[in-house]
């Protein structure tokens, strides 16, 4: 739970159970913590915590939605009408047994069969994780400004949503940095592209073909029609500004790479997939943060070095789905600089396009070296000042052509 004050958050130090108990005591509702008018007056199973067989009857320990854990009660199996929750309970129990060396799940104590405490504890943690990830998914889909869905999945460990990450749809500039300037007019095309369409006015060709797929080579900029242009939303030169067109899933990787992103739909070659957004900061500030991130083994800094190296995008705390896209030395996404409502060459938008056909269910990756980071091979690192020498992060992409390090 957070208290919103202008542009920053204050985390609430009270536990979820404490807040729920307070709401019930004061007869208040709060949907974000599960207290609704319905739950104030009724009992609904939130998840199942434990299991026992007593005198031949099966019982489940029930956590009631909107009630603190101190209100948990043992209920006969025949009184419960929650088949999905029972299914989750049994799946989590079997998953624990398959991973561990606990042997049989049941212990007999005075003719009462019970689960071992370690198993019950794991089941509760999985139930809480499932609820937290569901709430996070709902939050992401409330905040996104594109039509495609965002899913969240973790079948690997007990990790929940990131604690200090806030979803944004566009750049969040640091004080003194203006990411919306330089545009006062747009093209007058009735049917883009025409002779004086935006790309041609900037001295470049239209980036897209008739199928709205990328047709330019990496390194060339993309100039899309802007908010001053006469053309409408169906203009073939408005692609990146419409947002991610594909439903994506943030998932937990099983090889120690943390979270990753996979597509839920087939993506054709040269298609726009997503934009890389975050805080826009100065390169000096980026250098300071980079030292900290390297010590943590994180890489979220993206240098805006199309024309100069004055600014950097930091997606560590503020970002979109691209925050979770992993590195690969053999990626399926390519970086392009995009100009729409800002023609300042120091502040391009960063778009990720597919380099090949990507199957549904396949992980999305891009090469972190495309971020314009310093080449820290053994030869080049020797001449750097102490502030420029950074801890090298081992690459786990698994590609045949893997370079061994992310930076």
XYZ file of N, CA, C and O in Angstrom, residues 256-370:
460
model
N 18.673 -18.474 -13.639
C 19.350 -17.442 -12.855
C 19.413 -16.077 -13.498
O 20.187 -15.223 -13.046
N 18.609 -15.812 -14.529
C 18.618 -14.500 -15.180
C 17.487 -13.603 -14.691
O 17.197 -12.580 -15.291
N 16.854 -14.000 -13.577
C 15.785 -13.170 -13.017
C 14.535 -13.211 -13.868
O 14.151 -14.245 -14.411
N 13.896 -12.048 -13.999
C 12.706 -11.948 -14.844
C 13.098 -11.818 -16.315
O 14.177 -11.309 -16.632
N 12.227 -12.253 -17.191
C 12.408 -12.100 -18.628
C 11.073 -11.755 -19.250
O 10.054 -11.660 -18.564
N 11.063 -11.559 -20.556
C 9.823 -11.241 -21.283
C 9.705 -12.174 -22.483
O 10.665 -12.360 -23.228
N 8.526 -12.770 -22.642
C 8.265 -13.594 -23.825
C 7.007 -13.088 -24.520
O 6.126 -12.483 -23.888
N 6.954 -13.321 -25.801
C 5.778 -12.902 -26.565
C 4.722 -13.996 -26.532
O 5.044 -15.189 -26.549
N 3.470 -13.598 -26.486
C 2.364 -14.551 -26.512
C 1.781 -14.675 -27.914
O 0.863 -15.449 -28.135
N 2.341 -13.901 -28.839
C 1.882 -13.918 -30.228
C 3.081 -14.034 -31.167
O 4.195 -13.633 -30.820
N 2.844 -14.555 -32.338
C 3.896 -14.632 -33.347
C 4.213 -13.226 -33.839
O 3.325 -12.427 -34.109
N 5.496 -12.926 -33.944
C 5.952 -11.612 -34.394
C 6.741 -11.778 -35.686
O 7.703 -12.540 -35.740
N 6.344 -11.069 -36.715
C 7.033 -11.152 -37.996
C 8.323 -10.326 -37.980
O 8.499 -9.432 -37.159
N 9.199 -10.631 -38.920
C 10.464 -9.906 -39.050
C 10.236 -8.411 -39.276
O 9.288 -8.020 -39.959
N 11.091 -7.588 -38.666
C 11.074 -6.129 -38.844
C 9.807 -5.462 -38.297
O 9.384 -4.411 -38.792
N 9.218 -6.073 -37.271
C 8.028 -5.503 -36.643
C 8.409 -4.734 -35.384
O 9.325 -5.130 -34.651
N 7.681 -3.642 -35.128
C 7.891 -2.910 -33.880
C 7.341 -3.745 -32.727
O 6.219 -4.234 -32.779
N 8.140 -3.895 -31.666
C 7.744 -4.735 -30.536
C 7.474 -3.912 -29.285
O 6.432 -4.040 -28.653
N 8.403 -3.047 -28.916
C 8.208 -2.233 -27.719
C 9.188 -1.070 -27.706
O 10.165 -1.043 -28.470
N 8.920 -0.122 -26.820
C 9.796 1.033 -26.636
C 10.533 0.889 -25.314
O 10.008 0.325 -24.353
N 11.767 1.366 -25.269
C 12.554 1.342 -24.033
C 12.407 2.703 -23.360
O 12.839 3.721 -23.905
N 11.773 2.734 -22.191
C 11.552 4.000 -21.491
C 12.099 3.918 -20.077
O 12.350 2.837 -19.544
N 12.270 5.080 -19.474
C 12.776 5.170 -18.106
C 13.016 6.624 -17.754
O 12.513 7.532 -18.410
N 13.791 6.841 -16.711
C 14.185 8.205 -16.341
C 15.245 8.699 -17.321
O 16.182 7.969 -17.650
N 15.106 9.931 -17.772
C 16.140 10.543 -18.605
C 17.019 11.389 -17.684
O 16.548 12.343 -17.060
N 18.289 11.014 -17.585
C 19.222 11.684 -16.686
C 20.466 12.103 -17.458
O 20.669 11.696 -18.606
N 21.295 12.915 -16.839
C 22.544 13.331 -17.479
C 23.542 12.179 -17.434
O 23.431 11.270 -16.605
N 24.512 12.227 -18.306
C 25.534 11.183 -18.337
C 26.355 11.165 -17.057
O 26.833 10.106 -16.627
N 26.518 12.341 -16.454
C 27.258 12.403 -15.184
C 26.517 11.634 -14.099
O 27.112 10.870 -13.335
N 25.203 11.841 -14.020
C 24.404 11.109 -13.039
C 24.394 9.617 -13.363
O 24.423 8.775 -12.465
N 24.385 9.298 -14.654
C 24.388 7.897 -15.071
C 25.663 7.191 -14.632
O 25.639 6.013 -14.250
N 26.778 7.916 -14.670
C 28.048 7.323 -14.244
C 28.002 6.968 -12.761
O 28.472 5.905 -12.341
N 27.390 7.848 -11.966
C 27.278 7.578 -10.521
C 26.382 6.360 -10.271
O 26.716 5.483 -9.476
N 25.249 6.342 -10.946
C 24.327 5.221 -10.743
C 24.906 3.923 -11.286
O 24.654 2.843 -10.748
N 25.674 4.030 -12.372
C 26.260 2.846 -12.981
C 27.160 2.083 -12.043
O 27.189 0.846 -12.047
N 27.911 2.810 -11.221
C 28.788 2.151 -10.243
C 27.970 1.307 -9.276
O 28.328 0.169 -8.959
N 26.847 1.862 -8.831
C 25.971 1.147 -7.899
C 25.330 -0.062 -8.567
O 25.306 -1.164 -8.004
N 24.816 0.129 -9.779
C 24.148 -0.972 -10.484
C 25.112 -2.115 -10.781
O 24.740 -3.284 -10.691
N 26.351 -1.773 -11.139
C 27.328 -2.818 -11.427
C 27.629 -3.648 -10.190
O 27.807 -4.863 -10.267
N 27.674 -2.991 -9.038
C 27.909 -3.716 -7.785
C 26.753 -4.659 -7.475
O 26.929 -5.690 -6.822
N 25.559 -4.286 -7.937
C 24.377 -5.117 -7.714
C 24.178 -6.151 -8.817
O 23.311 -7.011 -8.718
N 24.962 -6.043 -9.880
C 24.823 -6.961 -11.007
C 23.661 -6.615 -11.914
O 23.168 -7.470 -12.656
N 23.215 -5.348 -11.889
C 22.081 -4.914 -12.712
C 22.557 -4.052 -13.884
O 23.578 -3.365 -13.774
N 21.814 -4.072 -14.973
C 22.144 -3.260 -16.142
C 20.877 -2.642 -16.693
O 20.112 -3.310 -17.380
N 20.649 -1.366 -16.374
C 19.435 -0.690 -16.847
C 19.722 0.629 -17.557
O 18.804 1.296 -18.001
N 20.977 1.014 -17.663
C 21.335 2.298 -18.257
C 21.480 2.180 -19.776
O 22.171 1.296 -20.276
N 20.806 3.066 -20.478
C 20.826 3.057 -21.953
C 21.275 4.432 -22.418
O 20.541 5.403 -22.323
N 22.492 4.524 -22.938
C 23.037 5.808 -23.372
C 22.337 6.296 -24.641
O 22.216 5.561 -25.624
N 21.884 7.551 -24.623
C 21.296 8.175 -25.805
C 22.424 8.831 -26.593
O 22.681 10.025 -26.477
N 23.119 8.020 -27.364
C 24.334 8.494 -28.027
C 24.179 8.576 -29.543
O 25.153 8.441 -30.285
N 22.966 8.799 -30.018
C 22.766 8.937 -31.466
C 23.550 10.122 -32.014
O 24.214 10.022 -33.058
N 23.498 11.255 -31.312
C 24.201 12.456 -31.774
C 25.289 12.890 -30.797
O 26.313 13.431 -31.194
N 25.053 12.665 -29.517
C 26.026 13.024 -28.478
C 25.822 12.075 -27.308
O 25.019 11.152 -27.376
N 26.573 12.291 -26.244
C 26.425 11.407 -25.083
C 26.066 12.205 -23.829
O 26.545 11.933 -22.740
N 25.175 13.186 -23.996
C 24.795 14.032 -22.870
C 23.788 13.372 -21.934
O 23.759 13.665 -20.742
N 22.946 12.471 -22.484
C 21.846 11.927 -21.688
C 21.811 10.400 -21.731
O 22.315 9.766 -22.665
N 21.183 9.839 -20.692
C 21.050 8.387 -20.546
C 19.650 8.065 -20.040
O 19.071 8.825 -19.265
N 19.110 6.953 -20.487
C 17.832 6.466 -19.968
C 18.116 5.429 -18.882
O 18.841 4.459 -19.128
N 17.561 5.660 -17.701
C 17.719 4.729 -16.585
C 16.368 4.076 -16.309
O 15.435 4.724 -15.834
N 16.261 2.777 -16.597
C 14.997 2.054 -16.416
C 14.989 1.214 -15.143
O 14.179 0.308 -15.002
N 15.866 1.517 -14.203
C 15.954 0.703 -12.986
C 14.693 0.793 -12.138
O 14.140 -0.227 -11.722
N 14.209 2.011 -11.861
C 13.043 2.200 -10.984
C 11.784 2.536 -11.776
O 10.682 2.187 -11.366
N 11.939 3.242 -12.875
C 10.803 3.636 -13.709
C 10.992 3.063 -15.107
O 12.033 3.262 -15.725
N 9.997 2.360 -15.589
C 10.114 1.784 -16.920
C 8.839 1.068 -17.324
O 7.835 1.110 -16.613
N 8.896 0.399 -18.461
C 7.766 -0.405 -18.920
C 8.210 -1.861 -19.007
O 9.135 -2.274 -18.305
N 7.592 -2.649 -19.877
C 7.941 -4.069 -19.984
C 9.404 -4.266 -20.378
O 10.042 -5.252 -19.990
N 9.960 -3.310 -21.115
C 11.351 -3.440 -21.566
C 12.339 -3.531 -20.407
O 13.447 -4.037 -20.581
N 11.937 -3.060 -19.235
C 12.770 -3.174 -18.032
C 13.164 -4.632 -17.772
O 14.247 -4.910 -17.248
N 12.306 -5.570 -18.152
C 12.503 -6.975 -17.833
C 13.088 -7.783 -18.993
O 13.291 -8.990 -18.855
N 13.339 -7.133 -20.143
C 13.903 -7.850 -21.287
C 15.373 -8.161 -21.023
O 16.157 -7.274 -20.696
N 15.742 -9.413 -21.164
C 17.112 -9.842 -20.899
C 18.036 -9.618 -22.095
O 17.590 -9.449 -23.225
N 19.322 -9.663 -21.774
C 20.360 -9.536 -22.801
C 20.578 -10.866 -23.514
O 20.414 -11.935 -22.946
N 20.987 -10.781 -24.766
C 21.495 -11.937 -25.492
C 22.560 -11.463 -26.467
O 22.427 -10.391 -27.067
N 23.599 -12.255 -26.601
C 24.625 -11.943 -27.598
C 24.142 -12.302 -29.002
O 24.784 -11.953 -29.992
N 23.022 -13.027 -29.078
C 22.381 -13.355 -30.356
C 20.900 -13.004 -30.222
O 20.030 -13.883 -30.150
N 20.574 -11.704 -30.200
C 19.216 -11.258 -29.859
C 18.227 -11.370 -31.007
O 18.613 -11.549 -32.176
N 16.943 -11.252 -30.664
C 15.912 -11.215 -31.709
C 15.273 -9.828 -31.816
O 14.300 -9.651 -32.536
N 15.820 -8.857 -31.079
C 15.364 -7.471 -31.162
C 16.536 -6.554 -31.492
O 17.671 -6.811 -31.064
N 16.256 -5.495 -32.238
C 17.268 -4.523 -32.643
C 16.828 -3.125 -32.223
O 15.645 -2.784 -32.292
N 17.781 -2.312 -31.796
C 17.505 -0.953 -31.318
C 17.509 0.048 -32.462
O 18.397 0.012 -33.332
N 16.507 0.967 -32.439
C 16.459 2.068 -33.406
C 16.119 3.368 -32.677
O 15.347 3.369 -31.720
N 16.720 4.467 -33.145
C 16.421 5.795 -32.619
C 15.214 6.369 -33.352
O 15.146 6.321 -34.580
N 14.274 6.925 -32.578
C 13.018 7.419 -33.150
C 12.781 8.864 -32.729
O 12.986 9.230 -31.565
N 12.321 9.677 -33.683
C 11.972 11.070 -33.411
C 10.517 11.293 -33.809
O 10.132 11.020 -34.943
N 9.728 11.817 -32.852
C 8.306 12.048 -33.130
C 7.945 13.476 -32.732
O 7.932 14.369 -33.572
N 7.676 13.705 -31.468
C 7.323 15.049 -31.007
C 8.518 15.796 -30.433
O 8.347 16.809 -29.753
N 9.694 15.282 -30.647
C 10.917 15.944 -30.204
C 11.997 15.710 -31.252
O 12.372 14.566 -31.512
N 12.489 16.791 -31.853
C 13.527 16.676 -32.883
C 14.925 16.938 -32.352
O 15.877 17.037 -33.123
N 15.052 17.035 -31.027
C 16.362 17.212 -30.403
C 17.158 15.926 -30.587
O 16.808 14.873 -30.039
N 18.232 15.992 -31.365
C 19.007 14.796 -31.687
C 19.659 14.169 -30.472
O 20.087 13.008 -30.516
N 19.742 14.908 -29.375
C 20.325 14.367 -28.145
C 19.336 13.483 -27.390
O 19.738 12.754 -26.480
N 18.034 13.560 -27.767
C 16.999 12.878 -26.987
C 16.067 12.031 -27.855
O 14.856 12.229 -27.886
N 16.624 11.053 -28.572
C 15.752 10.179 -29.362
C 14.969 9.230 -28.466
O 15.378 8.942 -27.333
N 13.836 8.754 -28.956
C 13.148 7.656 -28.297
C 13.775 6.357 -28.778
O 14.320 6.283 -29.881
N 13.739 5.336 -27.948
C 14.393 4.073 -28.275
C 13.337 3.008 -28.542
O 12.528 2.694 -27.666
N 13.338 2.470 -29.759
C 12.369 1.448 -30.143
C 13.085 0.136 -30.441
O 14.193 0.113 -30.979
N 12.439 -0.969 -30.088
C 12.978 -2.305 -30.321
C 12.148 -2.996 -31.403
O 10.930 -3.150 -31.258
N 12.807 -3.407 -32.488
C 12.162 -4.083 -33.620
C 12.698 -5.510 -33.738
O 13.858 -5.783 -33.406
N 11.870 -6.399 -34.232
C 12.278 -7.801 -34.389
C 13.271 -7.939 -35.542
O 13.120 -7.322 -36.589
N 14.275 -8.768 -35.333
C 15.284 -9.009 -36.371
C 14.954 -10.239 -37.202
O 15.571 -10.484 -38.237
N 14.008 -11.027 -36.723
C 13.582 -12.249 -37.416
C 12.177 -12.599 -36.936
O 11.634 -11.920 -36.061
N 11.608 -13.640 -37.503
C 10.304 -14.112 -37.029
C 10.471 -14.709 -35.629
O 11.378 -15.521 -35.393
N 9.616 -14.291 -34.712
C 9.684 -14.760 -33.328
C 8.415 -15.549 -33.034
O 7.305 -15.053 -33.203
N 8.577 -16.787 -32.587
C 7.433 -17.652 -32.320
C 6.721 -17.262 -31.027
O 7.340 -16.711 -30.113
N 5.436 -17.560 -30.940
C 4.685 -17.351 -29.701
C 5.310 -18.199 -28.598
O 5.618 -19.372 -28.808
N 5.535 -17.604 -27.444
C 6.166 -18.303 -26.334
C 7.668 -18.134 -26.262
O 8.305 -18.550 -25.289
N 8.261 -17.504 -27.286
C 9.718 -17.325 -27.319
C 10.122 -16.084 -26.533
O 9.433 -15.057 -26.551
N 11.255 -16.173 -25.831
C 11.740 -15.037 -25.049
C 12.262 -13.938 -25.969
O 12.881 -14.205 -26.994
N 12.011 -12.694 -25.573
C 12.506 -11.525 -26.306
C 13.810 -11.059 -25.679
O 13.930 -10.974 -24.447
N 14.782 -10.738 -26.504
C 16.087 -10.289 -26.008
C 16.659 -9.226 -26.935
O 16.301 -9.149 -28.101
N 17.541 -8.399 -26.374
C 18.338 -7.506 -27.223
C 19.737 -7.425 -26.660
O 19.994 -7.841 -25.522
N 20.649 -6.940 -27.458
C 22.061 -6.886 -27.089
C 22.310 -5.650 -26.244
O 22.170 -4.524 -26.735
N 22.675 -5.824 -24.981
C 22.908 -4.685 -24.088
C 24.064 -3.807 -24.565
O 24.166 -2.652 -24.155
N 24.943 -4.345 -25.398
C 26.022 -3.521 -25.930
C 25.481 -2.451 -26.872
O 26.165 -1.495 -27.200
N 24.244 -2.618 -27.326
C 23.612 -1.587 -28.160
C 23.306 -0.336 -27.347
O 22.931 0.690 -27.898
